[in-house]
Structure formats: C-alpha cells, structure tokens
Coordinates of C-alpha atoms in Angstrom, one line a residue:
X1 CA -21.0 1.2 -25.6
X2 CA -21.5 -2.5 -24.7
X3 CA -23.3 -4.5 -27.4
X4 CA -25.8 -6.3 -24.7
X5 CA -29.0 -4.8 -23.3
X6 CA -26.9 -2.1 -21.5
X7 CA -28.2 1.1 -20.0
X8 CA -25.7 3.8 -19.4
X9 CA -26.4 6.9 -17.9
X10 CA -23.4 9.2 -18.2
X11 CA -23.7 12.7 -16.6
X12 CA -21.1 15.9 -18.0
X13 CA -17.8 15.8 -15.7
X14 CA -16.0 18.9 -14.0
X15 CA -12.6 19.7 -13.2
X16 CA -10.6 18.2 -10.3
X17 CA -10.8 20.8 -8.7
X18 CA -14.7 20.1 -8.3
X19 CA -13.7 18.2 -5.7
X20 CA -14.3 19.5 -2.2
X21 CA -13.9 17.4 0.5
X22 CA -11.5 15.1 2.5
X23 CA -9.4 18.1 1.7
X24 CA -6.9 19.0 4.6
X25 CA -5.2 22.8 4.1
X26 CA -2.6 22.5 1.9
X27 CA 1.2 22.8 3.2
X28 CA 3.4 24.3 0.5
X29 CA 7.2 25.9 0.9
X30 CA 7.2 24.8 4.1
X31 CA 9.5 26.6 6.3
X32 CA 12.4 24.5 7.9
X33 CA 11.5 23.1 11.4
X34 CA 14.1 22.1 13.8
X35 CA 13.7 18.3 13.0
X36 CA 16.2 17.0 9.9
X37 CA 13.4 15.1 8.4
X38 CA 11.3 18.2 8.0
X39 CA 14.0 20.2 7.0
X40 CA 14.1 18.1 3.7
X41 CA 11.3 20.7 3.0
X42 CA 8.4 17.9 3.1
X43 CA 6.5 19.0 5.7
X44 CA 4.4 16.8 8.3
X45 CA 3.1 13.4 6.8
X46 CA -0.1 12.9 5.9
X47 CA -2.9 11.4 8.1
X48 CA -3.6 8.7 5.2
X49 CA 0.1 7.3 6.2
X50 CA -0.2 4.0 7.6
X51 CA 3.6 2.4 8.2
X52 CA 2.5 -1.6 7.6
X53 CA 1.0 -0.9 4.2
X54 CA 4.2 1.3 3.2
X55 CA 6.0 -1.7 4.0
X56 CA 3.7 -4.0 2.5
X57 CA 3.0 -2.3 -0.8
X58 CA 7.0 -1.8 -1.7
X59 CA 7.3 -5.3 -0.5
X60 CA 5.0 -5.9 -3.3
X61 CA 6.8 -4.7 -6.3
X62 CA 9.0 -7.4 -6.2
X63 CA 6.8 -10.4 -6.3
X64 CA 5.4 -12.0 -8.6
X65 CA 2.0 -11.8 -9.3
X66 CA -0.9 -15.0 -9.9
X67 CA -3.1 -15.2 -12.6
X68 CA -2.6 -15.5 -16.4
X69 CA 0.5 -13.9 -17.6
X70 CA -1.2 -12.4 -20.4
X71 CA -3.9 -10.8 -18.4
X72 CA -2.6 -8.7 -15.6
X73 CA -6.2 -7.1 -15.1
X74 CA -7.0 -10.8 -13.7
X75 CA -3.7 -11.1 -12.3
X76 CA -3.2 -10.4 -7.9
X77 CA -0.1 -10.1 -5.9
X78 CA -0.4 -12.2 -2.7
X79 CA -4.3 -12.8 -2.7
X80 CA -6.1 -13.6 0.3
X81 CA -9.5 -15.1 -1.2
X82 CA -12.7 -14.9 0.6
X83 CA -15.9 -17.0 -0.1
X84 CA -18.7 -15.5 -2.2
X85 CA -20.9 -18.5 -2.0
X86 CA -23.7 -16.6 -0.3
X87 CA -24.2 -14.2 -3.2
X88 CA -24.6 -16.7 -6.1
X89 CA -27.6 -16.2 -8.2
X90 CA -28.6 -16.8 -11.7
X91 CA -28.5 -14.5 -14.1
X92 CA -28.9 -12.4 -16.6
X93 CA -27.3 -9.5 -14.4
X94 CA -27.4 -6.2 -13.6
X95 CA -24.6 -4.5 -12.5
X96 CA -24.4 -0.8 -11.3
X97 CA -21.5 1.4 -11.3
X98 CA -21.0 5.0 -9.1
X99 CA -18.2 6.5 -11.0
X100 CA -16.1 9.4 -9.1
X101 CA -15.7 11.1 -12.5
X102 CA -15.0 11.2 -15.8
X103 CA -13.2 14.4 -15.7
X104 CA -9.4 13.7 -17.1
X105 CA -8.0 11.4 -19.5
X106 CA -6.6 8.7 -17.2
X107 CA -10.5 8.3 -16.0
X108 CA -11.9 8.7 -19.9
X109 CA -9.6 6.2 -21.0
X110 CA -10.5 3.9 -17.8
X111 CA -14.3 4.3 -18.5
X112 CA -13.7 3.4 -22.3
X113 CA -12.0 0.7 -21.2
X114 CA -14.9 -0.7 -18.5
X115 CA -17.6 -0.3 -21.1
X116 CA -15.5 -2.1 -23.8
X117 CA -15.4 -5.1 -20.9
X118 CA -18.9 -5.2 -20.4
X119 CA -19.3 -5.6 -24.1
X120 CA -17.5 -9.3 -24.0
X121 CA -20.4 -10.7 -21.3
X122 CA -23.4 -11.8 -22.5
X123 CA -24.7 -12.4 -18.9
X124 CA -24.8 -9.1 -18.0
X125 CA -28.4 -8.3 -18.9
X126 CA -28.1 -4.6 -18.0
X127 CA -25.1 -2.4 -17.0
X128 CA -26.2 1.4 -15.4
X129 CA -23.6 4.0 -14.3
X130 CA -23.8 7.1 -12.9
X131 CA -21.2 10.0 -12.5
X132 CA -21.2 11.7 -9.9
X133 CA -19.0 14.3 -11.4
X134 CA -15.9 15.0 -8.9
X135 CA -18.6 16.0 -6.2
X136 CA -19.2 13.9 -3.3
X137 CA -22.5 14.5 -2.5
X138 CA -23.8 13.8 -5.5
X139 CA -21.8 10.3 -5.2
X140 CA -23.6 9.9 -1.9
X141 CA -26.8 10.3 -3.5
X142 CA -26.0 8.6 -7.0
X143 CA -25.5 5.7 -4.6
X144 CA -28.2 5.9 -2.5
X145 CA -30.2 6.0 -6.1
X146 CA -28.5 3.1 -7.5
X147 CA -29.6 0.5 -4.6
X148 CA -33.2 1.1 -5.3
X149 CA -32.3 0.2 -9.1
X150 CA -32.3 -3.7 -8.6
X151 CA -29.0 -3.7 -9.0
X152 CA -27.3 -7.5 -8.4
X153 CA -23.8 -5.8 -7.9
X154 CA -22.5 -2.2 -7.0
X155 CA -18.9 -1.4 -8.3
X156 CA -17.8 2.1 -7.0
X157 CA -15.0 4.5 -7.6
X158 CA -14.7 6.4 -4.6
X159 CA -14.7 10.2 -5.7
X160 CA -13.0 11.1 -1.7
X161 CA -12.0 8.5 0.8
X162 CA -13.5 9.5 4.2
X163 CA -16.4 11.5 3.1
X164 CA -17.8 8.7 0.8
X165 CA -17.2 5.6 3.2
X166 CA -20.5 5.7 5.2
X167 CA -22.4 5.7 2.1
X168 CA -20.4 2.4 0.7
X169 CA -20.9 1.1 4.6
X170 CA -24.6 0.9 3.7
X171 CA -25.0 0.0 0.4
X172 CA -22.9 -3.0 1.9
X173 CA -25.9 -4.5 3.9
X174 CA -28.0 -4.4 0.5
X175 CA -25.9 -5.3 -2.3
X176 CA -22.4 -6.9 -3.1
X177 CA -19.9 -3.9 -3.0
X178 CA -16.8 -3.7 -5.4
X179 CA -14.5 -0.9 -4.9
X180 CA -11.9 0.1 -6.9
X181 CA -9.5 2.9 -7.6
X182 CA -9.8 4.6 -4.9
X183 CA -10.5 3.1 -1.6
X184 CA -12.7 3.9 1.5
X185 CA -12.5 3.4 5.0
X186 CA -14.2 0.0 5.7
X187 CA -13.7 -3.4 4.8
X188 CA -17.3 -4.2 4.3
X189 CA -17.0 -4.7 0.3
X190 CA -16.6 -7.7 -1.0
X191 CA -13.1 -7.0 -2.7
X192 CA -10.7 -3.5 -2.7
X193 CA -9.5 -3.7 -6.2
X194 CA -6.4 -1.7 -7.5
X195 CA -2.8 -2.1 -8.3
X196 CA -0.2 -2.4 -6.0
X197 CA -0.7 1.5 -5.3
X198 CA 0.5 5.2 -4.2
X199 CA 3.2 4.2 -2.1
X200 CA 4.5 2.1 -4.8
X201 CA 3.9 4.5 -7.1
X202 CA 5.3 7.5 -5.1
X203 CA 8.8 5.5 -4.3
X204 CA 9.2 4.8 -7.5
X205 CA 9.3 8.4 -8.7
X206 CA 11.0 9.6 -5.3
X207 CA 13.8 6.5 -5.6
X208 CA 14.4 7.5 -9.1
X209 CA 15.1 11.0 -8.4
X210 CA 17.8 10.0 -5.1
X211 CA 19.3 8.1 -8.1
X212 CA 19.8 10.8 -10.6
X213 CA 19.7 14.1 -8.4
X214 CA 23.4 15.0 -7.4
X215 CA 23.1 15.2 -3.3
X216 CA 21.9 19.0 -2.5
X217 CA 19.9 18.9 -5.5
X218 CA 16.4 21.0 -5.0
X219 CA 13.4 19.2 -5.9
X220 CA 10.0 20.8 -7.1
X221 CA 7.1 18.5 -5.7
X222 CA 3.9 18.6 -7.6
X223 CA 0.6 17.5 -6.2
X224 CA -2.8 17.2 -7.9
X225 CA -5.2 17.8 -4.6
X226 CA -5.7 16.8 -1.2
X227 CA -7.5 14.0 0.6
X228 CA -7.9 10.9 -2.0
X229 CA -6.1 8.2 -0.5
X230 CA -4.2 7.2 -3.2
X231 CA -2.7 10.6 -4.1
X232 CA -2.0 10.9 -0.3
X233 CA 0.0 8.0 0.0
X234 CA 1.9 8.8 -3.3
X235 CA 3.3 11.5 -1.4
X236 CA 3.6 10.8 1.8
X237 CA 5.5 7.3 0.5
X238 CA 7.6 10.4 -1.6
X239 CA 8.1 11.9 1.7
X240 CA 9.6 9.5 3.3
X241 CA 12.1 8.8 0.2
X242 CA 13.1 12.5 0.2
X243 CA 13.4 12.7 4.1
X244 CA 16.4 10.2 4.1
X245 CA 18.1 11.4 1.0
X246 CA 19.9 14.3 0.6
X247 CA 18.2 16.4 -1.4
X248 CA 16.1 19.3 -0.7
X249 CA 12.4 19.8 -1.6
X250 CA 12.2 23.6 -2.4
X251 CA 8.0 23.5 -2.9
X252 CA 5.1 21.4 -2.4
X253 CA 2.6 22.8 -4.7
X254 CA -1.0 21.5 -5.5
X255 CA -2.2 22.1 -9.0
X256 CA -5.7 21.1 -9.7
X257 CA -4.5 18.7 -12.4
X258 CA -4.2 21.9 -14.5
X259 CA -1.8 22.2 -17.0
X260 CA -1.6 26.2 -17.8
X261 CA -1.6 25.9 -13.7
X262 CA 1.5 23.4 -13.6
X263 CA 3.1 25.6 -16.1
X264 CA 2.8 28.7 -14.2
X265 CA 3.8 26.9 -11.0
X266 CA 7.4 25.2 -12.2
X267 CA 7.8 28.5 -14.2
X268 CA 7.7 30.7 -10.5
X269 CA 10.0 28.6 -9.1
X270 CA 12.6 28.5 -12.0
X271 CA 12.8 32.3 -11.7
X272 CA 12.8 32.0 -8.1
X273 CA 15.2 29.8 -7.6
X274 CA 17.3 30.1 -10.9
X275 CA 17.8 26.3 -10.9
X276 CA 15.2 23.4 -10.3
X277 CA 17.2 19.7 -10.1
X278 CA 14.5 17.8 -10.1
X279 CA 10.7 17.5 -10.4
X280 CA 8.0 14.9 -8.6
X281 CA 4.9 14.5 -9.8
X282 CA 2.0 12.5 -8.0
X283 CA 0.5 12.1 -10.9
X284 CA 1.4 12.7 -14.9
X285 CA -1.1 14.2 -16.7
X286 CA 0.3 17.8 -16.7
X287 CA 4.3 16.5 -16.9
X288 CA 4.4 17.9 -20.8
X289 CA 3.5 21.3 -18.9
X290 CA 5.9 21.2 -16.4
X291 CA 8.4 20.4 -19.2
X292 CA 7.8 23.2 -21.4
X293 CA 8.1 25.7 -18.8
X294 CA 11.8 24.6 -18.3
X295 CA 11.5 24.8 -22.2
X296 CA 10.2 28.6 -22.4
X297 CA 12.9 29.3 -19.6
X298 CA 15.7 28.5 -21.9
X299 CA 16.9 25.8 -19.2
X300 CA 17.8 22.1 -19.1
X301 CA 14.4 19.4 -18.2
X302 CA 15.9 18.5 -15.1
X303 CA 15.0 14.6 -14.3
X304 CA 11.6 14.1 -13.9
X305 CA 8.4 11.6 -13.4
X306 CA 5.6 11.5 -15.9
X307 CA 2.7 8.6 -15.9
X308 CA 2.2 6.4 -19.0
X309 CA 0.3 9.2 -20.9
X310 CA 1.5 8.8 -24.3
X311 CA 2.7 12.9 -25.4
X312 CA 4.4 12.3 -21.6
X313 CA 6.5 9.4 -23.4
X314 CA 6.4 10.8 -26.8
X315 CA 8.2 13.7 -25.3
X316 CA 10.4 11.9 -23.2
X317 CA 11.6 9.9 -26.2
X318 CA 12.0 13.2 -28.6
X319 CA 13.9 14.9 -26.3
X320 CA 16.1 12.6 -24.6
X321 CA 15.0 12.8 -21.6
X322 CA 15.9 11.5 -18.0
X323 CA 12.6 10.7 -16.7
X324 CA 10.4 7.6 -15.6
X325 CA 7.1 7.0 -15.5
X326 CA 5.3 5.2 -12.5
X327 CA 1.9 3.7 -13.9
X328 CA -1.7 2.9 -12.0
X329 CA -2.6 0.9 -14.9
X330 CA -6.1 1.7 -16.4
X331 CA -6.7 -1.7 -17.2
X332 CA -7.6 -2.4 -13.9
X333 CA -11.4 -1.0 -15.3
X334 CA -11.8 -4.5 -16.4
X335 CA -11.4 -5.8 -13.2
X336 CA -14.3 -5.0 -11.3
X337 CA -16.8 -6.5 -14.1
X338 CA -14.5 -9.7 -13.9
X339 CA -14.5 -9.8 -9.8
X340 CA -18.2 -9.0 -10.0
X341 CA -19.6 -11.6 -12.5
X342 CA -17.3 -14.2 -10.6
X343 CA -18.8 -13.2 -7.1
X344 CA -22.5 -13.1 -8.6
X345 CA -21.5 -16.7 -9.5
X346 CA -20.0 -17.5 -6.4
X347 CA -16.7 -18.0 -7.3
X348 CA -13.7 -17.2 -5.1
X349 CA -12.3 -13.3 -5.1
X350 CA -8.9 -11.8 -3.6
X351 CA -10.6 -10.0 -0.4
X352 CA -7.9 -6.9 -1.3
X353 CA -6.9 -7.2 -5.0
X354 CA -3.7 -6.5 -5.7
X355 CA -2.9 -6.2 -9.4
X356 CA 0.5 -5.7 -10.8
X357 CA 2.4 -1.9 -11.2
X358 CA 4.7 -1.6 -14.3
X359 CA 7.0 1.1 -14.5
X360 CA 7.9 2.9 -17.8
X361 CA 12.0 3.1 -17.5
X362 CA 14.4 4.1 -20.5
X363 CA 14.8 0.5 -21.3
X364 CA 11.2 -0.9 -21.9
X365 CA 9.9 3.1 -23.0
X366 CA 9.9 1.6 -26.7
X367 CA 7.4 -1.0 -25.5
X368 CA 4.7 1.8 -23.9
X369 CA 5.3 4.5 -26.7
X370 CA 2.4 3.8 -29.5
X371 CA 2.5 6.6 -32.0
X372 CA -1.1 5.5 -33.4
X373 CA -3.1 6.6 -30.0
X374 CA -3.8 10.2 -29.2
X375 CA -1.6 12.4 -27.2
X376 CA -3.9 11.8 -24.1
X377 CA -4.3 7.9 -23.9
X378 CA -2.5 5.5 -21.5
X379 CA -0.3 2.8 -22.9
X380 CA -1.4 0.0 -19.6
X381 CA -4.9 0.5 -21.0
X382 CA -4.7 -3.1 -21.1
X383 CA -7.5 -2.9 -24.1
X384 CA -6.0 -3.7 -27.3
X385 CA -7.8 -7.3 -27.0
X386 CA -11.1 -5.8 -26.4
X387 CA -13.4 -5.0 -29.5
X388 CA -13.5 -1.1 -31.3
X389 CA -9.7 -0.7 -30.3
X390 CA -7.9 1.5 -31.2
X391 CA -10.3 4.0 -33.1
X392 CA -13.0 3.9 -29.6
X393 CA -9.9 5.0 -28.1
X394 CA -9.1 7.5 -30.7
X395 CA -6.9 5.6 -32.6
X396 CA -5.8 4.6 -35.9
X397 CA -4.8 1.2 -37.4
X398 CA -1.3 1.0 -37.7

C-alpha cells in the first residue's frame, strides 16, 4: 500500500469471463468461404480493425523510443504532446482510479505495481481506487461515484471498449481523464497511455509462427474473449499475418482465460486433428496449459507464443522450447500516476502515449527468466526500483 495518506478501496475480482459486453458472437472452426483469405481458416476481421493504426503500430516497433533509457514506463514512441496548462493546480492531490479488474495475474501484478508508484509521491495527498470487478456497469457507476469524490485526476482502465466510452466522455467535462490499458472510443482524455499495442503484439506471435511453421502447417488460435480492443486487434493483426502465409488455422477458440479450459480445448483438437503445428495465443497466461496438454498427449510442443509470465518462461527454458513471448509490459501501471502528477502540474503529456514493447526471444529469455518471483509474476513489471520488491510481489531475495 502507498506509505502517504492513501485511501484504497479494493472490491473482490471475478473471472474474465465476468465480462459481458462489447462481446460480438464468437466465430470458431470456421468453415472455408470461397475467398483465399478466409480459407486460411481466420474468419471475417474484426470491427476493432482499423488499417492506419495496423500500419502505424508495426511501424512502431522499430523506432526508438524518447525518454530515459532506464525508465521505459516514462519512455514514448513518436509523442505528439499536448498542453496541460489549464489544469495546473497546487497540491497535495488526490487522484482516483476506476480499475477494470483485478481478476488475473497480469492485472495483480499491474495493481502491485501502481500502488508501489504512488508510494514514491509525497504530493499525492490521497489515492482512492475502485474495482469494478470485470463488469461494466458497475465501472459505469464506480465512475460516476468517483467524480463526486473531489477527485483532481481520474485514471481509468477501461473494463470493455464501446460500452464504457460514454461514461469516460463525461467524466471528461469534470475532471482530467487518463486512460490506460485499454482504450475507449473518444479522444476526450487528456492522454491514451499503453505500449505500442495488440497489433504489435499479435504480429509478433503470428510472424514468428510463418517463420518456424513448415508451409501447410495447421495452427491452433487461442483467444481469451471478445470485444476489448486490445485483444481484438491482437487478432485481427494475427489475422492478417496468417491470411498471407501459408498456413492453415484449424480453430479459433475463446477460453475465458481458463487454464483447465485451454487444456481441454488444445487437447480436442490434438485428438481431432492427430497433429497441431502450431499454437497462437492472444494472450499468455494459460500457455503452461496449452503445453501440458501436448504433454499428456504424448506429442511434441509444437512452436508456440506465451507472454512474459515467468512458469511460461521457466518452461520454455526447461524444455527447450521453440516459443516467443510478445509482452504488454505491466510497468506501464506507473505511468498513469507519472502523466497525471505532470498534467496536475501542467507539464507537457504525449496526447497518445506510446511506450515501448519488448519481446521475449531465445536470445534475451535469460534476461526475463527470474527464478526468485512466483510462477505467476511478469518479468517487464518494471518494479524492481520501487520499494517492498520482490517479497510485495511474492518474492524472495536472491
């Protein structure tokens, strides 16, 4: 918890599958249309794809980022800045935060993280969050509740995209907005903080998978659920990888972010199709799952994508495996305290803030691989500076 006058309210998290909205049907095993693209066996693309920021955000993984080299939580790729001037106040502050959820480790770790940066500011006078619990009306409301706080800034992590954009539209004519994460569908906050993103993220793993897949090879694509922007865009950038390689996606499969689910899932198609070649994942919380069931099945780990999850690259390591891991750093938690102390003081913010995107490849694993965090914490926490570390992120001295 932070060590200044800091109020947290922190509210029991559900599943991902508590999420219900934004949430288009889902299209899996889709039969072969008459169009090459979607005979690749991805299906239509989504509605989040938008072509320029494809473009844009692959552009991106090649440049190099501003800021202090040291820091990439306070680093941005390309930044547009926008005035702040008419939102300087004194302080002491109190910043609020709507939080989509606490409800899997990437998010735990990312909250840790957050409170661990609100520790190092004495000007923050008070810090309240609330968790809205993967449910978006209750976001909507924890909102709502939050403005009539006295709140000097408003950071929120969107829990859907669509559903929770008029709500951030308001709070925007009372309050300096910082989103982050997850995006919405307005411009009105004062900055859109995350790394470079899905697409990035989703290329990566689909690139890497071209690469190593011999041509004909079926793919198993993974999904965790429907209708956040980010996810969206990992696949549809995935999509568009697979739909000008040669390889055949055999399943699109959602999976709640479950790992006795993603288990169950890669184990059907293994017996259904006797051989899987290779597995995408939009995201790598359940990759140990998907492993063992090629494990149980007696059969080679075909290549795969994980996340920065540490038993992801503990396993990867131990087993040889030919995998990579695509990262959405949790450090960028810290970010939205920095960008909001700095607007508060009227300081200069990127208006879209575009922080760096690391992948995890055989040759730098060594570097992300720390046997003295838990099974379940991610290696681009970008909090081993920040005080309690490692044991507030279960931990132990080396």
């Amino acid at each position: 918890m932070p060590r200044h006058k800091a109020a947290v309210a922190v509210f029991a998290a559900l599943v991902l599958a508590g999420c219900t909205t934004d949430k288009p049907a889902a299209t899996t095993r889709p039969a072969a249309p008459a169009t090459s693209a979607q005979g690749s066996g991805t299906g239509t693309q989504s509605k989040f794809f938008v072509q320029a920021d494809f473009d844009a955000q692959l552009a991106m993984r090649s440049q190099t980022p501003q800021g202090p080299t040291d820091k990439p939580w306070e680093q941005a790729i390309a930044p547009k800045m926008t005035d702040t001037a008419k939102y300087k106040k004194d302080g002491p502050y109190h910043l609020c935060f709507s939080n989509a959820a606490v409800d899997n480790p990437w998010r735990q770790v990312g909250w840790k993280t957050m409170q661990a940066e609100v520790g190092l500011h004495k000007e923050i006078g008070k810090f309240t969050a609330l968790d809205a619990e993967g449910k978006d009306d209750k976001q909507i409301s924890d909102i709502a509740e939050l403005q009539a706080k006295g709140c000097d800034a408003l950071i929120v992590s969107p829990n859907t995209t669509a559903t929770l954009t008029p709500a951030v539209t308001a709070a925007c004519g009372k309050v300096p907005v910082i989103v982050f994460d997850r995006g919405v569908q307005t411009d009105c906050p004062v900055t859109f903080i995350k790394p470079i993103g899905g697409y990035a993220f989703g290329a990566d793993a689909a690139e890497f998978l071209v690469e190593k897949v011999p041509a004909g090879g079926k793919v198993l694509a993974l999904r965790i659920l429907p209708g956040v922007d980010v996810l969206e865009t990992r696949w549809s950038a995935a999509k568009v990888v697979f739909d000008k390689s040669q390889l055949k996606v055999v399943g699109v499969e959602f999976t709640d972010g479950d790992a006795a689910k993603t288990k169950s899932i890669v184990s059907d198609y293994i017996q259904r199709y006797g051989k899987i070649d290779g597995v995408w994942m939009d995201s790598g919380a359940t990759a140990v799952a998907a492993i063992e069931a090629f494990e149980d099945a007696g059969v080679p780990v075909p290549p795969i994508n994980g996340e920065d999850q540490q038993d992801f690259l503990q396993k990867w390591k131990d087993a040889g495996l030919t995998a990579v891991a695509p990262t959405y750093p949790t450090y960028q938690w810290r970010t939205p305290i920095i960008a909001a102390l700095k607007i508060l003081k009227g300081e200069e913010v990127p208006k879209m803030w575009n922080l760096p995107q690391p992948k995890v490849t055989s040759e730098n694993l060594s570097t992300y691989l720390k046997p003295n965090m838990p099974p379940l914490h991610y290696a681009l926490c970008g909090c081993e500076d920040l005080p309690g570390f490692p044991e507030t992120w279960g931990g132990k001295k080396s």
